[in-house]
mmCIF file of C-alpha atoms in Angstrom:
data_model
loop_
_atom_site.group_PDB
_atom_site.id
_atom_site.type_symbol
_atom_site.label_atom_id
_atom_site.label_comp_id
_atom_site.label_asym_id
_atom_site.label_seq_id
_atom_site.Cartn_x
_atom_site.Cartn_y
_atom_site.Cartn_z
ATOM 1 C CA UNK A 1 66.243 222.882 175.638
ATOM 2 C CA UNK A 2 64.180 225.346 176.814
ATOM 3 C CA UNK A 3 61.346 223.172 177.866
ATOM 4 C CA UNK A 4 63.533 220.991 180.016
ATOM 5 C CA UNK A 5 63.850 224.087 182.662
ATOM 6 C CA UNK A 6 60.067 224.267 182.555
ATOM 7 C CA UNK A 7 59.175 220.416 183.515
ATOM 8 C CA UNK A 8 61.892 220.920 185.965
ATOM 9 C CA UNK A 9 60.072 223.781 187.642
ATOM 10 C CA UNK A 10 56.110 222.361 186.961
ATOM 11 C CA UNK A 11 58.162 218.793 188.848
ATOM 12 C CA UNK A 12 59.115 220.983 191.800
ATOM 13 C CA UNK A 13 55.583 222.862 191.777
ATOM 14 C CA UNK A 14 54.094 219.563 191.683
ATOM 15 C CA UNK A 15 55.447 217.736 194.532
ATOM 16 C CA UNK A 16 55.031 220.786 196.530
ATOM 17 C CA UNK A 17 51.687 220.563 198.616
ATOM 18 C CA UNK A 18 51.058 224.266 198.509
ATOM 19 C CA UNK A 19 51.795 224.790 195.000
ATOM 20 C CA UNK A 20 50.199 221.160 193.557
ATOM 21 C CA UNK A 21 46.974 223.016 192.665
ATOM 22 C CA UNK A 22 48.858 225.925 190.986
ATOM 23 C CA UNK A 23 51.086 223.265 189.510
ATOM 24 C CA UNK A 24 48.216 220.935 187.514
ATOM 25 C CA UNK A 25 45.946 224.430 187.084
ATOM 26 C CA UNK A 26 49.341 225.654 184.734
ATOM 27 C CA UNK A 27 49.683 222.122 182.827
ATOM 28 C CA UNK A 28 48.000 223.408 179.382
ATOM 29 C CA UNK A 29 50.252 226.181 179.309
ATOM 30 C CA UNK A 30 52.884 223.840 180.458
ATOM 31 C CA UNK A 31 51.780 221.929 177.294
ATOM 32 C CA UNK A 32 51.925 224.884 174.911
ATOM 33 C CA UNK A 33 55.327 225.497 175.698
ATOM 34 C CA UNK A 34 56.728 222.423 175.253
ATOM 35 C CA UNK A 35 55.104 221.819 172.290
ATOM 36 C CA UNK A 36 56.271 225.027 170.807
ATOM 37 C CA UNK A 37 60.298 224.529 172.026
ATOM 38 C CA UNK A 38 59.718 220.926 170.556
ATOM 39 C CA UNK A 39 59.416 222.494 167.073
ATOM 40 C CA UNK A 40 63.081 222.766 167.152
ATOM 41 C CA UNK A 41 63.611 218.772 167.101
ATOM 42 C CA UNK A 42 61.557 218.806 163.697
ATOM 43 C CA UNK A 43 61.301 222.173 161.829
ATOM 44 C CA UNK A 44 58.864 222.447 159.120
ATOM 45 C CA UNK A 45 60.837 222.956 156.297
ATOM 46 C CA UNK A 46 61.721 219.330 156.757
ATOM 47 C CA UNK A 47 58.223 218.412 156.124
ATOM 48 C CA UNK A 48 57.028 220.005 153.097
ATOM 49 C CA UNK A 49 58.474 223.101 150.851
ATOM 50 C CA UNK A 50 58.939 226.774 151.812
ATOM 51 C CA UNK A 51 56.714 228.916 150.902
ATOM 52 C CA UNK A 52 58.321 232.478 150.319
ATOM 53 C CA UNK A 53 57.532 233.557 146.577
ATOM 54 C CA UNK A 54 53.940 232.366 146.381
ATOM 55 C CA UNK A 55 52.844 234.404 149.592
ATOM 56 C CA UNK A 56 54.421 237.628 148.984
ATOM 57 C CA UNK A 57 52.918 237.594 145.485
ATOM 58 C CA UNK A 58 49.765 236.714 147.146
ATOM 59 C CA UNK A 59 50.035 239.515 149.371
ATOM 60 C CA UNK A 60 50.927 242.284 146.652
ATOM 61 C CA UNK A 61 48.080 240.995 144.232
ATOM 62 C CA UNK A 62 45.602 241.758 147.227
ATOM 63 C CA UNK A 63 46.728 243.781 149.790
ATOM 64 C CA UNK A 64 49.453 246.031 147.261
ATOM 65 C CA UNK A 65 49.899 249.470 147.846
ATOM 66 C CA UNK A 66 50.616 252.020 144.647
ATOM 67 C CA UNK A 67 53.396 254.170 144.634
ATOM 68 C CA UNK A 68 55.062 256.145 142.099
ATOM 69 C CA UNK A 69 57.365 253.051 141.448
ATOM 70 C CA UNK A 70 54.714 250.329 141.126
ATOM 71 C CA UNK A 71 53.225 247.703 143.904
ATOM 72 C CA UNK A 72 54.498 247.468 147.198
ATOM 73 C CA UNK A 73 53.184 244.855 149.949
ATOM 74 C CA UNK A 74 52.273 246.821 152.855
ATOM 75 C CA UNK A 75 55.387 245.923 155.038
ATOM 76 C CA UNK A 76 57.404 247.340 152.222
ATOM 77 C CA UNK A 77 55.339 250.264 153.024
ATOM 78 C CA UNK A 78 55.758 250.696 156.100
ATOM 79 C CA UNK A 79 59.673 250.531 155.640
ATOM 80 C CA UNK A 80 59.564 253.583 154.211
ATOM 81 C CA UNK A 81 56.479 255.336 155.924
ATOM 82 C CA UNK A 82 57.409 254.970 159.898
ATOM 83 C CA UNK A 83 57.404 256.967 162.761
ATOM 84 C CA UNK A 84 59.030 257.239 165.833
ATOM 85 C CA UNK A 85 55.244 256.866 167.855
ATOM 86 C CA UNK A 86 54.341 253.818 165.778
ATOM 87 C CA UNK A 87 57.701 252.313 166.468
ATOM 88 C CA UNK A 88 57.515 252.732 169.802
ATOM 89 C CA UNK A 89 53.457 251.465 170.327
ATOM 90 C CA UNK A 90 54.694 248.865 168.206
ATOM 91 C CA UNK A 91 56.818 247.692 170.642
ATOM 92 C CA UNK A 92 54.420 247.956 173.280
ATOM 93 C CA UNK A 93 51.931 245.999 171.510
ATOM 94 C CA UNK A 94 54.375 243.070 169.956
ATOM 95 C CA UNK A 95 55.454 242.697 173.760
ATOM 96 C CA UNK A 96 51.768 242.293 175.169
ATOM 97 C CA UNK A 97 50.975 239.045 173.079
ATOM 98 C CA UNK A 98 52.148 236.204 175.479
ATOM 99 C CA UNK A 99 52.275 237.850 178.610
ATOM 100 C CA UNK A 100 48.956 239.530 178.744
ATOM 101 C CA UNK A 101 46.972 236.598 178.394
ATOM 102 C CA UNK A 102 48.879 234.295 180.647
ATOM 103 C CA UNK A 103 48.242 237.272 183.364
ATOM 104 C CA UNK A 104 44.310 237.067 181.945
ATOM 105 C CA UNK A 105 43.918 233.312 182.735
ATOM 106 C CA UNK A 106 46.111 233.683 186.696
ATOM 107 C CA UNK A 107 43.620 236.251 186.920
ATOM 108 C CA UNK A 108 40.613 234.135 185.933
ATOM 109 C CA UNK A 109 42.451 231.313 188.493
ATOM 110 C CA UNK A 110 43.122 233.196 191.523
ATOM 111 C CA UNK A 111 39.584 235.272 191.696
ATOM 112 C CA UNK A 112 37.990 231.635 191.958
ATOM 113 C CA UNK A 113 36.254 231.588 188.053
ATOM 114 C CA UNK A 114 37.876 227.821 187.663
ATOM 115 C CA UNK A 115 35.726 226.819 184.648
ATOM 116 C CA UNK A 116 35.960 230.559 182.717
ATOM 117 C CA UNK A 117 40.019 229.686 183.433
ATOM 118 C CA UNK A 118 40.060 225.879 182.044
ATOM 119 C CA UNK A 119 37.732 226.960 179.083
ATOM 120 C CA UNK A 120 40.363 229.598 178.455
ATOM 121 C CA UNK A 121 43.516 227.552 179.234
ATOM 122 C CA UNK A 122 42.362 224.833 177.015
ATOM 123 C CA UNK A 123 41.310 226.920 174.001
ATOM 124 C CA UNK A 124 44.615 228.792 174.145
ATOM 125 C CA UNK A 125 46.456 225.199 174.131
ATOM 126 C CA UNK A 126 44.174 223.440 171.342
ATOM 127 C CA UNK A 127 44.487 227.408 168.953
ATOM 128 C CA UNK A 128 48.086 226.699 169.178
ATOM 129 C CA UNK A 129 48.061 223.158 168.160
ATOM 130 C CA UNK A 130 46.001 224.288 165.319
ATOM 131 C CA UNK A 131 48.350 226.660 164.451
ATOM 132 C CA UNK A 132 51.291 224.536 164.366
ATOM 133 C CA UNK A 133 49.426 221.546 162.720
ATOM 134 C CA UNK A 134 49.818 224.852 160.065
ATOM 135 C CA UNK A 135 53.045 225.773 160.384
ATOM 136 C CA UNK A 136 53.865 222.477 158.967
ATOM 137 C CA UNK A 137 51.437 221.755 156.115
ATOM 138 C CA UNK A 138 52.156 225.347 154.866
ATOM 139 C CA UNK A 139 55.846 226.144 156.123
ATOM 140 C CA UNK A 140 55.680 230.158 154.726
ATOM 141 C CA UNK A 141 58.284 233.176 154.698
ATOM 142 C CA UNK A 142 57.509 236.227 156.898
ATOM 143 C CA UNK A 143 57.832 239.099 154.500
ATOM 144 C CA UNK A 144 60.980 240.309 156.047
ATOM 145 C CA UNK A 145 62.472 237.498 154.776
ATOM 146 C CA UNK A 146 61.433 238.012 151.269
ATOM 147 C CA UNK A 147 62.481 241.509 151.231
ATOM 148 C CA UNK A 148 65.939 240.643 152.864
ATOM 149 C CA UNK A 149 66.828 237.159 151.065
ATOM 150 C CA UNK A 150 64.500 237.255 147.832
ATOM 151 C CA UNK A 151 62.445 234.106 147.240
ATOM 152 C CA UNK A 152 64.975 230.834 148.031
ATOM 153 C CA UNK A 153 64.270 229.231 150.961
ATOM 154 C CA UNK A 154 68.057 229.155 152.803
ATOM 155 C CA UNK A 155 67.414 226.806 156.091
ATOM 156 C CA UNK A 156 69.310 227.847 158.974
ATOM 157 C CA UNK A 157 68.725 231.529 158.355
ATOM 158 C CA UNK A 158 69.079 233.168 161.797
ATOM 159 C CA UNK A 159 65.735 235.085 163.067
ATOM 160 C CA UNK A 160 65.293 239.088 162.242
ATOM 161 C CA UNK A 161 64.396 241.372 164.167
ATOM 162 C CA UNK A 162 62.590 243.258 161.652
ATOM 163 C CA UNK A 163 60.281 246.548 162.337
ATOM 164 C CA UNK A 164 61.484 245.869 166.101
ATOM 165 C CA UNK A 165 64.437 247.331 165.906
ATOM 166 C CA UNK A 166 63.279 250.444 165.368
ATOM 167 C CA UNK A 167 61.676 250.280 168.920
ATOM 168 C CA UNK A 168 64.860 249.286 170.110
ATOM 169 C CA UNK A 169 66.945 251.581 169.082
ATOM 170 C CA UNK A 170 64.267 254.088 170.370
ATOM 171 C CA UNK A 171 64.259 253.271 173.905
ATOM 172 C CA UNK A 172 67.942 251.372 174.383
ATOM 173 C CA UNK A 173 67.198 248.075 175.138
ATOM 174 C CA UNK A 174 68.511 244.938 173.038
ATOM 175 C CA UNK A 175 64.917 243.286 174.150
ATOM 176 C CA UNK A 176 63.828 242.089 170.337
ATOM 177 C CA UNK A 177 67.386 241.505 169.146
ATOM 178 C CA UNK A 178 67.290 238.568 172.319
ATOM 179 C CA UNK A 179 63.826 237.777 171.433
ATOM 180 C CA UNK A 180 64.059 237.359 167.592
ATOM 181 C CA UNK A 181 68.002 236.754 167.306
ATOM 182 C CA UNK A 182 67.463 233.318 169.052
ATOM 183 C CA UNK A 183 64.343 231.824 166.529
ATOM 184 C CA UNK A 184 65.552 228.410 165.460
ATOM 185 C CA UNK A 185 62.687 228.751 162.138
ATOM 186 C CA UNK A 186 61.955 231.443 160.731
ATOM 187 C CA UNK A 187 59.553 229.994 158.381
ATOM 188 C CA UNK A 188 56.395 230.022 160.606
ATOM 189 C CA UNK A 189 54.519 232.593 159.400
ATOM 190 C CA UNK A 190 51.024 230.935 158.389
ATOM 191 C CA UNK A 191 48.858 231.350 160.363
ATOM 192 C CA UNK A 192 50.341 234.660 162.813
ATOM 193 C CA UNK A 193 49.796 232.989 166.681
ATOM 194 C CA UNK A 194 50.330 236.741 167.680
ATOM 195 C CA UNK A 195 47.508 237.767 165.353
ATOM 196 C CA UNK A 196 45.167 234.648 167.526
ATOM 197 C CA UNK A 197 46.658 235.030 171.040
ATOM 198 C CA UNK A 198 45.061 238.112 172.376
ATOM 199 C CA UNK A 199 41.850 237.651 170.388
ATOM 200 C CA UNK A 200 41.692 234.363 171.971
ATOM 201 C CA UNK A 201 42.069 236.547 175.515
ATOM 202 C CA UNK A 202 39.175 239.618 174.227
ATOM 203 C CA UNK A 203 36.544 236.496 173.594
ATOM 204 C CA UNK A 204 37.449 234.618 176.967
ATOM 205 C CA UNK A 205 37.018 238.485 178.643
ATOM 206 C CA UNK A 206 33.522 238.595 177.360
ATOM 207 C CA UNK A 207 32.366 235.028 177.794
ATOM 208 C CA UNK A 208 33.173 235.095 181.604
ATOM 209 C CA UNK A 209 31.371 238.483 181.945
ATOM 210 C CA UNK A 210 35.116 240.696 182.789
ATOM 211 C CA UNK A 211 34.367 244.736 182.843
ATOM 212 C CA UNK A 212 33.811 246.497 179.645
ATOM 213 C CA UNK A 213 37.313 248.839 180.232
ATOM 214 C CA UNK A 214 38.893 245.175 180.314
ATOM 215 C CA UNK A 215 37.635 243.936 177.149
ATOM 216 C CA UNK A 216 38.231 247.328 175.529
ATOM 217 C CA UNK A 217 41.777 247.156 176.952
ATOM 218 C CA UNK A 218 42.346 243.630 175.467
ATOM 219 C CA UNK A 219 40.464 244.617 172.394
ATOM 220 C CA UNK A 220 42.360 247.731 171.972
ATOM 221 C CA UNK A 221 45.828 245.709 172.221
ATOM 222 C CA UNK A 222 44.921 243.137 169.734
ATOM 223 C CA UNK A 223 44.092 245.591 167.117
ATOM 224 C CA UNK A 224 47.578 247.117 167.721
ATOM 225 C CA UNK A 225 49.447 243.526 167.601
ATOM 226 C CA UNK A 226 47.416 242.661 164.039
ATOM 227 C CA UNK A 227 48.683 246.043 163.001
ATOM 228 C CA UNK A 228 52.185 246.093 164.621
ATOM 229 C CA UNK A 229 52.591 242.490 162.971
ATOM 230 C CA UNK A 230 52.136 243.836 159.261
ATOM 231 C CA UNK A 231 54.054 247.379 160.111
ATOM 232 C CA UNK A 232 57.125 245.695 161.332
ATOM 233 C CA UNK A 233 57.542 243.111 158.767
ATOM 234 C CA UNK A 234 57.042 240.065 160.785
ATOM 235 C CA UNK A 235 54.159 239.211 159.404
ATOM 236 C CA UNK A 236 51.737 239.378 155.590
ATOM 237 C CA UNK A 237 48.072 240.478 156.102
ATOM 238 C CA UNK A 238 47.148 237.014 154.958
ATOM 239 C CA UNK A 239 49.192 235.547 157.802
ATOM 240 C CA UNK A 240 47.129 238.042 160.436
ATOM 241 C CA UNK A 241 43.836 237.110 158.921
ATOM 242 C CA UNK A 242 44.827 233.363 158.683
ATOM 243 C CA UNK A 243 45.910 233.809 162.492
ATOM 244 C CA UNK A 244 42.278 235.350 163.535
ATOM 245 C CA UNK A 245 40.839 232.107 161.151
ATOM 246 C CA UNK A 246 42.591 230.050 163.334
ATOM 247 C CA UNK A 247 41.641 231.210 166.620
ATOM 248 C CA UNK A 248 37.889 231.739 165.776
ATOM 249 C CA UNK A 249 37.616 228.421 164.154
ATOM 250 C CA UNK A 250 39.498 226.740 167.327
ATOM 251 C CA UNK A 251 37.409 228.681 170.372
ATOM 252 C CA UNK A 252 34.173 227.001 167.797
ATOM 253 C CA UNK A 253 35.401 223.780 167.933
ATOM 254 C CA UNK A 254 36.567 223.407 171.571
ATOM 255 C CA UNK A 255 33.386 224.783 173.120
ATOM 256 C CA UNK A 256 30.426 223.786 170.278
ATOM 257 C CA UNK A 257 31.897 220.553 169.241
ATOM 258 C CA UNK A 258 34.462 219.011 171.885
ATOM 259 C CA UNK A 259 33.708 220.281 175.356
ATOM 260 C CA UNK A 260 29.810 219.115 175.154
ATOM 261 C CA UNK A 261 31.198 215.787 174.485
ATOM 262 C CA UNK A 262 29.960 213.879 178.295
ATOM 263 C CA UNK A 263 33.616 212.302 178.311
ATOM 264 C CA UNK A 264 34.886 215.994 177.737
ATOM 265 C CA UNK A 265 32.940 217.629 180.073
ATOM 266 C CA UNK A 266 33.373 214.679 182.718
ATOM 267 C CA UNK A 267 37.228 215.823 182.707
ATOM 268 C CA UNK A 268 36.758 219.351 182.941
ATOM 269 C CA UNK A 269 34.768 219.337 186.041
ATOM 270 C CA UNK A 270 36.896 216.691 187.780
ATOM 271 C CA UNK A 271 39.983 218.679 186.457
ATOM 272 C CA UNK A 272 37.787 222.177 188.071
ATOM 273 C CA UNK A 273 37.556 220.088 190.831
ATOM 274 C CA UNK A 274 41.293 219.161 191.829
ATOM 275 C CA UNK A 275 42.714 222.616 191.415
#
């Protein structure tokens, strides 16, 4: 597994004098990874019944488009009504929603603003728990799926690339088709992580007081991954605005109901303290 690697290279960053700091400053994203690749022991659809049918209905009733042949969801849309631009930003976009903010908190960490970086780490790691606590009380179809396979839930379906293949086909690389072609479950659409991730990053930016081109940047991205998310397929609108739910409702929690706990708090500034 994946995560193996990882705990190999935190170990080795760990016993390392020089890196020790870096090493325990890196454990919540340590812990989001591992938690994510551990999703493979388990999958969702073990838990409790696929959703497919029941959110692409859901998505048509609200969010349909008309066209000369009747409803379409948007992603259906967008299958027909693309451009090579759109592909390409799309790309751009899709391929700024992990590494961006993981750049955004080593920046927080190496230019000394250790608190602004935990309070960020941490609500990153506790959004994504959220999100997965979701992924298996409501294991849902992205809409690519529906359009490709129709409403039975078939386990073991390989991941699709989807609306991303556009952009690679435009510029030559295989990059999606690796990323997507190697997604053990497909059926963890609700709520969209990418629609959270790099909101998560824009409310961190103006909490610990970054420049306004930075928090237009990051705003300006996170737009375009909601966007690219319903354009390519990969995700429903309801799964985006689920997804921005999730990540308001978590950055709440963690800083106006958990961190003021004195037990909480206590942690954070001896964790502050030792990296």
């Amino acid at each position: 597994m994946f995560s193996i690697y990882i705990i190999i290279l935190y170990a080795v960053l760990l016993v390392v004098k020089p890196t020790r700091k870096t090493a325990l400053a890196l454990t919540p994203w340590l812990i989001f990874a591992c938690s994510y690749d551990a999703m493979r022991l388990y999958p969702n659809y073990e838990v409790n019944t696929v959703d497919v049918r029941g959110l692409y209905e859901a998505e048509k009733s609200l969010f349909g488009i008309n066209v000369e042949n009747g409803l379409l969801i948007p992603g259906e849309y967008f299958l027909i009504h693309h451009c090579n631009i759109a592909d390409f930003m799309a790309g751009i976009f899709y391929l700024c929603w992990v590494p961006v903010p993981l750049a955004f908190g080593l920046y927080l960490y190496l230019k000394g603003q250790k608190r602004a970086y935990l309070h960020f780490s941490l609500a990153f790691l506790f959004v994504n728990l959220l999100g997965f606590c979701g992924y298996y009380i409501h294991p849902a179809a992205p809409p690519w799926y529906a359009i490709n396979y129709g409403f039975e839930a078939i386990t073991g379906t390989p991941g699709n690339v989807a609306g991303l293949g556009r952009f690679d086909a435009l510029t030559g690389t295989g990059i999606f088709h690796s990323i997507y072609g190697k997604n053990s479950n497909v059926f963890a659409a609700v709520p969209s992580l990418h629609a959270a991730y790099m909101l998560i990053a824009t409310v961190y930016a103006v909490l610990s007081h970054q420049k306004k081109t930075v928090i237009t940047l990051f705003a300006f991205i996170c737009a375009g991954i909601w966007w690219t998310a319903v354009y390519t397929t990969h995700h429903y609108v309801i799964d985006v605005l689920l997804g921005i739910a999730t990540a308001i409702i978590g950055i709440v929690l963690l800083e106006k109901a958990i961190i003021p706990i004195p037990a909480v708090r206590r942690f954070i500034d001896r964790y502050m303290a030792a990296i």
